[in-house]
GROMACS .gro file of C-alpha atoms in nm:
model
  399
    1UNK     CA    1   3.900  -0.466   0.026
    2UNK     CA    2   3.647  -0.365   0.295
    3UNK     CA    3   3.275  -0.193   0.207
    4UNK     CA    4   3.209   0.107   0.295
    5UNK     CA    5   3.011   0.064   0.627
    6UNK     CA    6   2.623   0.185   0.592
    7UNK     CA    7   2.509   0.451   0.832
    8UNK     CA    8   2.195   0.290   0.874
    9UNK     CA    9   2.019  -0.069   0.792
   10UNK     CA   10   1.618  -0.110   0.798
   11UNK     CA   11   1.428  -0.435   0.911
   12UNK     CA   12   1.072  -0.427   0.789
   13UNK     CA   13   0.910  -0.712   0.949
   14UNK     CA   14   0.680  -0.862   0.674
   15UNK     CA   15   0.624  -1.211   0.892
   16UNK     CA   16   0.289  -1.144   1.111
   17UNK     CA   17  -0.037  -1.358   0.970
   18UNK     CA   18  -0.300  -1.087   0.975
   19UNK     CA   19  -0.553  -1.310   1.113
   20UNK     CA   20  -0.791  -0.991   1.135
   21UNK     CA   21  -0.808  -0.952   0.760
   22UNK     CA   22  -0.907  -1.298   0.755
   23UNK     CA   23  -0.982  -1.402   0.376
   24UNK     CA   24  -0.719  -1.160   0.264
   25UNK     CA   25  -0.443  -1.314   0.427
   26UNK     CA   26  -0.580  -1.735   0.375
   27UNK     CA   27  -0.293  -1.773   0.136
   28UNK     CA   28  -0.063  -1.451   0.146
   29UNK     CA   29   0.132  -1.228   0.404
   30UNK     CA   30  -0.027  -0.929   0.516
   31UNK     CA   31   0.245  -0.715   0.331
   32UNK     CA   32   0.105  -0.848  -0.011
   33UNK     CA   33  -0.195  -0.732   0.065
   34UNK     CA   34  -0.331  -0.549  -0.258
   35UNK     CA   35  -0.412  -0.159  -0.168
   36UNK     CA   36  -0.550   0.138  -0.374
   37UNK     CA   37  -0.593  -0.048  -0.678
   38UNK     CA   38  -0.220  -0.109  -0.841
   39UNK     CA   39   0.005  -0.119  -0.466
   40UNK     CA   40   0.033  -0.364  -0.161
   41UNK     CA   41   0.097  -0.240   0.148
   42UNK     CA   42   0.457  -0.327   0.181
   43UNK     CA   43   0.533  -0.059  -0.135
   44UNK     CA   44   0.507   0.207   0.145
   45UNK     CA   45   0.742   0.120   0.372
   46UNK     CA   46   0.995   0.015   0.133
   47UNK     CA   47   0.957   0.338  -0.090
   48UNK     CA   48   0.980   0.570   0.270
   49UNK     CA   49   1.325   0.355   0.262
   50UNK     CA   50   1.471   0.440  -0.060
   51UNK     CA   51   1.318   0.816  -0.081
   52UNK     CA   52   1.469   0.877   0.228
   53UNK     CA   53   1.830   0.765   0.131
   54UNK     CA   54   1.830   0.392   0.306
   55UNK     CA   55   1.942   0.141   0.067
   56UNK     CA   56   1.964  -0.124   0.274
   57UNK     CA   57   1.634  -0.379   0.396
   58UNK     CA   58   1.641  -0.699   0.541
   59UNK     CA   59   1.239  -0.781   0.477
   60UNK     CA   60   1.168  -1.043   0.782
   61UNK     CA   61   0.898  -1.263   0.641
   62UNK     CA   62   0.754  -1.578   0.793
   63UNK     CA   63   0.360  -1.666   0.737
   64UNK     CA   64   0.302  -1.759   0.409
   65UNK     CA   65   0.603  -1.565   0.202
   66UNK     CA   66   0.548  -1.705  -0.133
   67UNK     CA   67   0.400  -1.423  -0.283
   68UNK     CA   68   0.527  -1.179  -0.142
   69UNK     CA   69   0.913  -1.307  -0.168
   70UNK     CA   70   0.792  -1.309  -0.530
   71UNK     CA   71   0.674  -0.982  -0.550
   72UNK     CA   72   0.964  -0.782  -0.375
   73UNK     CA   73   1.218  -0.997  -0.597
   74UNK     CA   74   1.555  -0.833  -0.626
   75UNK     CA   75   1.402  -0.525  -0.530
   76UNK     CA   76   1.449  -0.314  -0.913
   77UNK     CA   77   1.084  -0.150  -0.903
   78UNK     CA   78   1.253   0.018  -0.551
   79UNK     CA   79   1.598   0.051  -0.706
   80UNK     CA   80   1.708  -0.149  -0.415
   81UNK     CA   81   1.845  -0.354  -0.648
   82UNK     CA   82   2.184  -0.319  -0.481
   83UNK     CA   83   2.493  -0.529  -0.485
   84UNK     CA   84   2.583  -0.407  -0.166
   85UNK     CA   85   2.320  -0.360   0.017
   86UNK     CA   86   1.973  -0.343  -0.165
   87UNK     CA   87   1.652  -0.560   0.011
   88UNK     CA   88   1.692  -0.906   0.112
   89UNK     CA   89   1.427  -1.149   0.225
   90UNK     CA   90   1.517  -1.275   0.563
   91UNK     CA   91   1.311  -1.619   0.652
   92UNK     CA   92   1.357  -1.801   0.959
   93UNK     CA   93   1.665  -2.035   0.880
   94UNK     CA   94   1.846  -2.316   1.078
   95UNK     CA   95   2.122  -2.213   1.281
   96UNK     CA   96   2.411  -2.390   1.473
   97UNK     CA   97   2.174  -2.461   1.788
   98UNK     CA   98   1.819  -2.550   1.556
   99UNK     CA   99   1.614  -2.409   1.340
  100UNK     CA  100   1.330  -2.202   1.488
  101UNK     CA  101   1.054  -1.981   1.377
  102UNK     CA  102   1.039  -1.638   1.510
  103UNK     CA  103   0.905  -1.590   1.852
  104UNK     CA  104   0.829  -1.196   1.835
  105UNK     CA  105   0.962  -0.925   1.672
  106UNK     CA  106   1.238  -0.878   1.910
  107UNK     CA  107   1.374  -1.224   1.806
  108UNK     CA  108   1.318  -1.199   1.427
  109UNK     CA  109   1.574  -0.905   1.489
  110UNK     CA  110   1.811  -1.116   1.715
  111UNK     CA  111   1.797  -1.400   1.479
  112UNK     CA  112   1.912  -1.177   1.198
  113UNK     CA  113   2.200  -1.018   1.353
  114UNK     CA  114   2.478  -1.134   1.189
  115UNK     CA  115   2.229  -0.970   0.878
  116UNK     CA  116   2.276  -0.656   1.033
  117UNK     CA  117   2.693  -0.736   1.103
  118UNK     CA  118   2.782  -0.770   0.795
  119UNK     CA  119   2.709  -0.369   0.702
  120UNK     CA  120   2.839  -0.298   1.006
  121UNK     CA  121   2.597   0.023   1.102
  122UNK     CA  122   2.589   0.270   1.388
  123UNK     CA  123   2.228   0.291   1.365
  124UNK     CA  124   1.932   0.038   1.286
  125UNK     CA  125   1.575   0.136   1.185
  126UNK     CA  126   1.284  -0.112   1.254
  127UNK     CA  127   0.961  -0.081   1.067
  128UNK     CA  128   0.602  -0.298   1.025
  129UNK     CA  129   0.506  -0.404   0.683
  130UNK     CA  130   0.127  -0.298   0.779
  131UNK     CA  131   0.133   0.049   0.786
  132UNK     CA  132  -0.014   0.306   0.510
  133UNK     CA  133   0.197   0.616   0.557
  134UNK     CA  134   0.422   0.844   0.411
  135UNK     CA  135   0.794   0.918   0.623
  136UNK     CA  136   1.147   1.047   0.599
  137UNK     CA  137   1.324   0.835   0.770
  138UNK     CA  138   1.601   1.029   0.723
  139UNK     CA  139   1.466   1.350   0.905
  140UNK     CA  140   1.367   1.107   1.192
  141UNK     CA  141   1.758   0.955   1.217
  142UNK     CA  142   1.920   1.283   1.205
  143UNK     CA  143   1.656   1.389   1.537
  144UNK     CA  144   1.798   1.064   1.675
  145UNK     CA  145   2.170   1.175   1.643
  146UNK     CA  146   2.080   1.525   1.753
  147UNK     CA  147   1.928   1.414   2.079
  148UNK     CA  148   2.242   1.178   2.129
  149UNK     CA  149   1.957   0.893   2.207
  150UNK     CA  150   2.009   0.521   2.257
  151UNK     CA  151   1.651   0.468   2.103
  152UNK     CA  152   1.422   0.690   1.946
  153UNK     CA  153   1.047   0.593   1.854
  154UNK     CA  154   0.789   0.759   1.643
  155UNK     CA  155   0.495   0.880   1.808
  156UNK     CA  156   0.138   1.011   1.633
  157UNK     CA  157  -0.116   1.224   1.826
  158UNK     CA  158  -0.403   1.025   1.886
  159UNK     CA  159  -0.776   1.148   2.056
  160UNK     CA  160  -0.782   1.086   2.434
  161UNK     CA  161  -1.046   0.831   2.405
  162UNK     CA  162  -0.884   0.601   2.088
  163UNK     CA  163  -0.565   0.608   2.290
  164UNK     CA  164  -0.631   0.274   2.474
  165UNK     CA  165  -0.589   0.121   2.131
  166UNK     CA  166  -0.197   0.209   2.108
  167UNK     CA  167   0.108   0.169   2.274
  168UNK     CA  168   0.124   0.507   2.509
  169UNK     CA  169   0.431   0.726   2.595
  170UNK     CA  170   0.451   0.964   2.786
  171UNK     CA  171   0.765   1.236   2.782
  172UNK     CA  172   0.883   1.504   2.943
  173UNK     CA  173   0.883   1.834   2.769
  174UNK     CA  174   1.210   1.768   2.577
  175UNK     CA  175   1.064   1.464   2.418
  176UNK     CA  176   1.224   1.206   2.646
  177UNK     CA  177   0.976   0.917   2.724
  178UNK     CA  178   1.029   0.824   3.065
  179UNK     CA  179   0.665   0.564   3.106
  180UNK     CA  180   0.556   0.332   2.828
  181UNK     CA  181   0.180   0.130   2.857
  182UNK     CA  182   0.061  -0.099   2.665
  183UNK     CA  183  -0.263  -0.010   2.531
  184UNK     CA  184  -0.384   0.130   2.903
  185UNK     CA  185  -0.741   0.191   3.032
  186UNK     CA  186  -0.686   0.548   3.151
  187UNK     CA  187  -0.424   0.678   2.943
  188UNK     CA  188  -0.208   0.942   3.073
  189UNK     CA  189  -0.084   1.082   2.706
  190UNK     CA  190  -0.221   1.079   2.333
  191UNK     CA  191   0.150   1.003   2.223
  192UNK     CA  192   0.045   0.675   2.030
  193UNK     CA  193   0.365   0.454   1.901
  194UNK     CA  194   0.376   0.395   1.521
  195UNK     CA  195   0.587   0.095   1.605
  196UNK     CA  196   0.898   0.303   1.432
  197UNK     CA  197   1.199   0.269   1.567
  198UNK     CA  198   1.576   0.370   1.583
  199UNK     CA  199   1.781   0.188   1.739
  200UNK     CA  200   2.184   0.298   1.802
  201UNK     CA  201   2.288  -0.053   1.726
  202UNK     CA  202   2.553  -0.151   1.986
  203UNK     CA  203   2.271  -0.117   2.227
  204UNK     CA  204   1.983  -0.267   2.057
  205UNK     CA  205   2.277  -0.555   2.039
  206UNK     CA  206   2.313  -0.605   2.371
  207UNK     CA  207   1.896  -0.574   2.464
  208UNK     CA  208   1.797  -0.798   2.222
  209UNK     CA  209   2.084  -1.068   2.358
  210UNK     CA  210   1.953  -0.965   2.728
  211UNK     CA  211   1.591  -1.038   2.560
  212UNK     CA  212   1.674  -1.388   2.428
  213UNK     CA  213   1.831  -1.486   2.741
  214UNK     CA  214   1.497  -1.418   2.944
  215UNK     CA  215   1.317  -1.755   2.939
  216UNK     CA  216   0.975  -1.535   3.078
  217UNK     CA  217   1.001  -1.276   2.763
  218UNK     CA  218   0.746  -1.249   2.530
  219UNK     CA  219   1.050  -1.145   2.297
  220UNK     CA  220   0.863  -0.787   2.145
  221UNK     CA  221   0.984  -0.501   2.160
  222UNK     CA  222   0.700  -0.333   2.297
  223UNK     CA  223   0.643  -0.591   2.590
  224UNK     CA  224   0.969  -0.634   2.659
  225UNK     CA  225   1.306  -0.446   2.485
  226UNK     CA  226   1.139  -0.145   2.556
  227UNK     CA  227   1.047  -0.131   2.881
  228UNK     CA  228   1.353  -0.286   2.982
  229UNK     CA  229   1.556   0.002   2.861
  230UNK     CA  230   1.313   0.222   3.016
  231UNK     CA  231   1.409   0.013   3.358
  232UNK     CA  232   1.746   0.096   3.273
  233UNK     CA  233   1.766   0.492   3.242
  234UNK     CA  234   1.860   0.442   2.880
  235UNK     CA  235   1.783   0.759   2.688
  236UNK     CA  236   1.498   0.759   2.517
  237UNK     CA  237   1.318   1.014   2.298
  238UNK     CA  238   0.987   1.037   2.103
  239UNK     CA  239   0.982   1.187   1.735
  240UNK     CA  240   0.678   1.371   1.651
  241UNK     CA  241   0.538   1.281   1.321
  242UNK     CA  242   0.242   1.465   1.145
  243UNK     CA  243   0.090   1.325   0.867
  244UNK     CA  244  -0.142   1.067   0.764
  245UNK     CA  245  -0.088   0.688   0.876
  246UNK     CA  246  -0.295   0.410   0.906
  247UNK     CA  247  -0.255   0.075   1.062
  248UNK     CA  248  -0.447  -0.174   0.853
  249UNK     CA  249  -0.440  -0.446   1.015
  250UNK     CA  250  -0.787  -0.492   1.023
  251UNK     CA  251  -1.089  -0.506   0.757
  252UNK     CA  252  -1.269  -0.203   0.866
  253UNK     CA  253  -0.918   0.006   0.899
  254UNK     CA  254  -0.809  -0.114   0.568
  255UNK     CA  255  -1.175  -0.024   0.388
  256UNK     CA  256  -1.110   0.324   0.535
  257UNK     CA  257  -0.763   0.344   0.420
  258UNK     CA  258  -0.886   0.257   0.056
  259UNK     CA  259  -1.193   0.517   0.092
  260UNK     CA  260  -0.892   0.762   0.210
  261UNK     CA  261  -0.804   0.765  -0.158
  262UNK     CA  262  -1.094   0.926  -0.288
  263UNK     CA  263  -0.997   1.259  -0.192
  264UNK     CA  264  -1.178   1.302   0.161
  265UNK     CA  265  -0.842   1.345   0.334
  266UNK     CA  266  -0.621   1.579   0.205
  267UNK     CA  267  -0.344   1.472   0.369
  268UNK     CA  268  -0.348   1.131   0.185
  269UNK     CA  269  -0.272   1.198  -0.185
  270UNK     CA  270  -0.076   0.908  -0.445
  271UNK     CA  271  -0.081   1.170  -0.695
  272UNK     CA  272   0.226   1.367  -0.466
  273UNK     CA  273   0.533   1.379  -0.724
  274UNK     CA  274   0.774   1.467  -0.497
  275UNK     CA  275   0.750   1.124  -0.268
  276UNK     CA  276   0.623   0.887  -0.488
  277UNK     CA  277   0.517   0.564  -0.394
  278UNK     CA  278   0.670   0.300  -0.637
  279UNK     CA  279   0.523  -0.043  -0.704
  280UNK     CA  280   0.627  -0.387  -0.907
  281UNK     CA  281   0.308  -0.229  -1.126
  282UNK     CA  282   0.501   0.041  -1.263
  283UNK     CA  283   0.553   0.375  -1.037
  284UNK     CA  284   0.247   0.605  -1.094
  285UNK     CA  285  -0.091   0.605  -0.879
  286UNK     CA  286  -0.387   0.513  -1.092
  287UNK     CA  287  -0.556   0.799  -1.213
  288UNK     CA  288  -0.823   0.995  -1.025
  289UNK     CA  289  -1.110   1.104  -1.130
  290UNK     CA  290  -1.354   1.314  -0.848
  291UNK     CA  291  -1.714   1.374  -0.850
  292UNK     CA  292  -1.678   1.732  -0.968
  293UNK     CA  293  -1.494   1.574  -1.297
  294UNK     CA  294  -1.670   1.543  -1.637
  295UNK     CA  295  -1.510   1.305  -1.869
  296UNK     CA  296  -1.635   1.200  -2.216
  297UNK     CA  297  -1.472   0.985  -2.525
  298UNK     CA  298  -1.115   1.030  -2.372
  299UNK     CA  299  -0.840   0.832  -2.296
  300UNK     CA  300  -0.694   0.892  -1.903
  301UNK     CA  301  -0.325   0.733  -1.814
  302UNK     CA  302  -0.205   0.621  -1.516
  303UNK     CA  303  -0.112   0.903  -1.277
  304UNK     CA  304  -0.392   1.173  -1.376
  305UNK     CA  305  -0.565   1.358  -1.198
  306UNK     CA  306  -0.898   1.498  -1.309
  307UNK     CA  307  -1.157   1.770  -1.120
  308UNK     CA  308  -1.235   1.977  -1.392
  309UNK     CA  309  -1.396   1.819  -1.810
  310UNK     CA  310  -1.206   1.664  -2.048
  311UNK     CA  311  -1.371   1.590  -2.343
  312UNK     CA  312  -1.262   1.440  -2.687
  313UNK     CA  313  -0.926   1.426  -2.556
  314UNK     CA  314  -0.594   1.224  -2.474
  315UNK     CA  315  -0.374   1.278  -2.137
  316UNK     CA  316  -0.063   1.099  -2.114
  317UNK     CA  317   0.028   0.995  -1.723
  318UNK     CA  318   0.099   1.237  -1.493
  319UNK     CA  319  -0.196   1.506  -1.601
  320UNK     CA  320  -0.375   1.747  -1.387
  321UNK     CA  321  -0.688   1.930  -1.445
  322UNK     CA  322  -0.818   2.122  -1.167
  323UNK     CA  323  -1.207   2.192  -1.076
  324UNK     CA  324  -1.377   2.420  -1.358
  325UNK     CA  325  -1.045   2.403  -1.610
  326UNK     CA  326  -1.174   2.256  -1.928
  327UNK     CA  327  -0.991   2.063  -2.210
  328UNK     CA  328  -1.140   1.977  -2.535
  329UNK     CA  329  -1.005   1.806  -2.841
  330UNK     CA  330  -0.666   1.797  -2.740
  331UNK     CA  331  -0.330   1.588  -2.626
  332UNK     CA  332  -0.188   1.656  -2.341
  333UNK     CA  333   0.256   1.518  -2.288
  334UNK     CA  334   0.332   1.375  -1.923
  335UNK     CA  335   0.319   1.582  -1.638
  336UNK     CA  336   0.115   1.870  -1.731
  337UNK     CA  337  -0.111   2.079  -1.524
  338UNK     CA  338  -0.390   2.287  -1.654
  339UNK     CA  339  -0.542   2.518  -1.338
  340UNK     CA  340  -0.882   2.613  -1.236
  341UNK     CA  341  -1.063   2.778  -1.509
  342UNK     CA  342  -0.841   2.766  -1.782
  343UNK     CA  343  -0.894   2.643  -2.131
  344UNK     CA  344  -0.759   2.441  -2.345
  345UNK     CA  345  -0.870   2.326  -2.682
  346UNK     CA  346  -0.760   2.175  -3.033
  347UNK     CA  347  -0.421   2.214  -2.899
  348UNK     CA  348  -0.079   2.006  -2.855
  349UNK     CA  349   0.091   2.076  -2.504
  350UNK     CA  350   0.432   1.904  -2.422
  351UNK     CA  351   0.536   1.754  -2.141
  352UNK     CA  352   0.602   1.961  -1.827
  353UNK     CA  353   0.380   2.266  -1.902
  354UNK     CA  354   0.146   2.469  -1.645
  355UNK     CA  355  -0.153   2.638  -1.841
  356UNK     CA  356  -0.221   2.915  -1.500
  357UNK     CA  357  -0.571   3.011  -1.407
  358UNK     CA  358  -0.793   3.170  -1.653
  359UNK     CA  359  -0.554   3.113  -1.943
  360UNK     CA  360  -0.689   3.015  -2.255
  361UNK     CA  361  -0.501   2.806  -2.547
  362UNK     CA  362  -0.641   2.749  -2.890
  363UNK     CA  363  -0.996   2.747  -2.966
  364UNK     CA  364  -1.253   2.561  -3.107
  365UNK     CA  365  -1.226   2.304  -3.340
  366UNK     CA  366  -1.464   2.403  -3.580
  367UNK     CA  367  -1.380   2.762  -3.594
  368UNK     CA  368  -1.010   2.716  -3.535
  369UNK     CA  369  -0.698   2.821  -3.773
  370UNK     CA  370  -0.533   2.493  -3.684
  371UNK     CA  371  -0.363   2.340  -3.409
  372UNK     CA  372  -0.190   2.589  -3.112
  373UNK     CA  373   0.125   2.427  -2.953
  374UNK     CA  374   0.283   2.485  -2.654
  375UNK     CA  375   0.666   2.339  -2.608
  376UNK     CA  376   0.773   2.193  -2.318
  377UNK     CA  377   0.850   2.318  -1.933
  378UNK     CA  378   0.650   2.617  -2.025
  379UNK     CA  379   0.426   2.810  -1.807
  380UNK     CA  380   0.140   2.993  -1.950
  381UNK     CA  381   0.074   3.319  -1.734
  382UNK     CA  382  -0.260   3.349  -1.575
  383UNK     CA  383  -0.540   3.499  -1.786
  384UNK     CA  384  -0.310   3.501  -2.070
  385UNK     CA  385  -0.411   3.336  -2.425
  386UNK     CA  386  -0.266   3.170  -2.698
  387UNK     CA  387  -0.411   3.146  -3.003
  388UNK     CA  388  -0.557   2.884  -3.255
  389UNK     CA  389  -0.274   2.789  -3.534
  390UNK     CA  390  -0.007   2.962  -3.267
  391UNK     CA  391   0.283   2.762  -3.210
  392UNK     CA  392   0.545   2.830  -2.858
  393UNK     CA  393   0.865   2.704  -2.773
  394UNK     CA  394   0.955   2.488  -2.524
  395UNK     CA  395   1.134   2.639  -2.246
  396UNK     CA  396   1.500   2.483  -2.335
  397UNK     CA  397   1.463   2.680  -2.669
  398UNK     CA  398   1.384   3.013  -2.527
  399UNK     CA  399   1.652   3.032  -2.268
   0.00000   0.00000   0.00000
């Protein structure tokens, strides 16, 4: 019986040494580089694959792979855990001819065709295992199908005068690239390449065989497969991405990354539930606490975030208190959010529940009728109070 074919296969190559993060990378691949506390950078890529519907991941590793063949394993903490399909870890191997480490990234692809064959897919995405970024893939293949192209790239706005640090491409207005330039002196465009790519497969077939034939080729896609399409007319398009992303393949860029974290750039937040970031070390962030945060005598699980006090109290993963929301003597389920300047004290609020600004639940310990409780999924109206010894139903109950 034959598989159903897959629309579209990743490659995440995982094999470069990182000789700019020097000590870091003595004894492990780049990719298994730790980052913000509890991830390594190759988490980002692969959970970009799986929350954007791609199942499938041949991870191409060569320079030391030993930990980090270890820590992707079957691939569970991603749910790529796949029988058909799922991540595999792609090493150089010996062939008919001989065996042969990877020349450049265009020939870690071309040696792992018959990878690629076997799911037999119109389209093939290729991604770096040293970026720091989140992406839907799947909003960047469906502009690829829509613009009918035979290779699409992803492209980041850079300032004029870091843009000799990139790849450069420059497009007409419809997004088709018609020049690419290798980090150039006096760049013509501030469309930097993320080194993202979508491929329509029969033709990044036949380049990459083209490629391998050329005894002069540097065998990388930016040296070589691309600009030889470019040669050839092919169509070509840039994607516009907006968001944050962060090459770290150095020590300075990687510190900054890191220091990214600590909520200076609000476009770089773990703590987003609706594109999570998953990890061999369980799936939540580590908690955050910021500078305008008071915490005393409480226990803080993974996955909180904290602006506002917490005193006295315990905060299962998941938890938000904003800036100037207090909560005092209390236990807070997974996944609840208490807003700016609300208050909540000697209380018990299950999982799921948003206490809205300027509400107030329960009261002080010491003058208090007893515990309040507030059910699950609930959503306590602005300004609105419950009181001490009150008890609410969780939403299921009340509908």
């Amino acid at each position: 019986m034959n598989k159903k074919r897959k629309e579209c296969v990743a490659m995440l190559l995982a094999g470069g040494q990182g000789s700019r993060l020097y000590a870091l990378t003595k004894s492990t691949a780049k990719p298994a580089v730790t980052f913000g506390g509890k991830y390594r950078i190759i988490d980002f890529p692969l959970s970009n694959c799986i929350n954007s519907g791609i199942d499938t991941v041949g991870v191409l590793t060569q320079y030391q792979p030993l930990m980090l063949n270890d820590y992707v394993g079957n691939g569970l903490p991603w749910d790529l855990d796949r029988t058909y399909g799922g991540v595999k870890i792609l090493p150089p191997y010996q062939g008919q001819k001989k065996a042969d480490w990877y020349k450049g990234t265009a020939n870690a692809i071309y040696q792992n065709m018959a990878f690629i064959d076997q799911y037999d897919p119109e389209y093939v995405m290729i991604l770096s295992g040293d970026h720091i970024y989140r992406m839907d893939y799947a909003e960047m293949l469906r502009y690829h199908k829509k613009k009918d192209a035979d290779c699409t790239i992803a492209v980041l706005e850079v300032p004029l005068k870091e843009a000799s640090r990139f790849g450069i491409l420059t497009t007409h207005e419809n997004g088709q690239i018609y020049k690419f330039t290798e980090k150039p002196k006096n760049p013509d465009s501030t469309k930097a390449s993320m080194g993202i790519y979508i491929f329509t497969k029969k033709i990044l077939e036949e380049y990459l065989t083209k490629d391998d034939a050329d005894p002069e080729s540097a065998k990388d896609f930016g040296k070589n497969v691309i600009p030889a399409m470019l040669n050839d007319g092919r169509k070509m398009v840039a994607y516009p991405f907006e968001g944050y992303w962060k090459d770290v393949g150095t020590l300075t860029s990687l510190w900054e990354a890191n220091m990214d974290l600590l909520g200076t750039n609000p476009e770089f937040d773990l703590h987003t539930k609706d594109w999570r970031i998953y990890s061999r070390n369980n799936n939540l962030p580590p908690h955050f606490i910021s500078e305008t945060a008071t915490v005393e005598n409480s226990l803080i699980t993974e996955g909180c975030d904290i602006r506002g006090t917490v005193i006295n109290s315990v905060l299962s993963n998941g938890v938000t208190v904003e800036e100037g929301a207090v909560v005092r003597d209390s236990v807070l389920m997974t996944d609840v959010t208490v807003k700016a300047w609300a208050r909540v004290e000697y209380s018990i609020i299950d999982s799921d529940t948003v206490i809205c600004e300027n509400a107030s639940v329960g009261k002080e310990r010491a003058s208090a009728r007893g515990l309040a409780v507030v059910g699950e999924g609930l959503v306590v109206e602005a300004g609105s109070v419950i009181p001490d010894g009150e008890m609410v139903g969780s939403a299921s109950k009340n509908n």
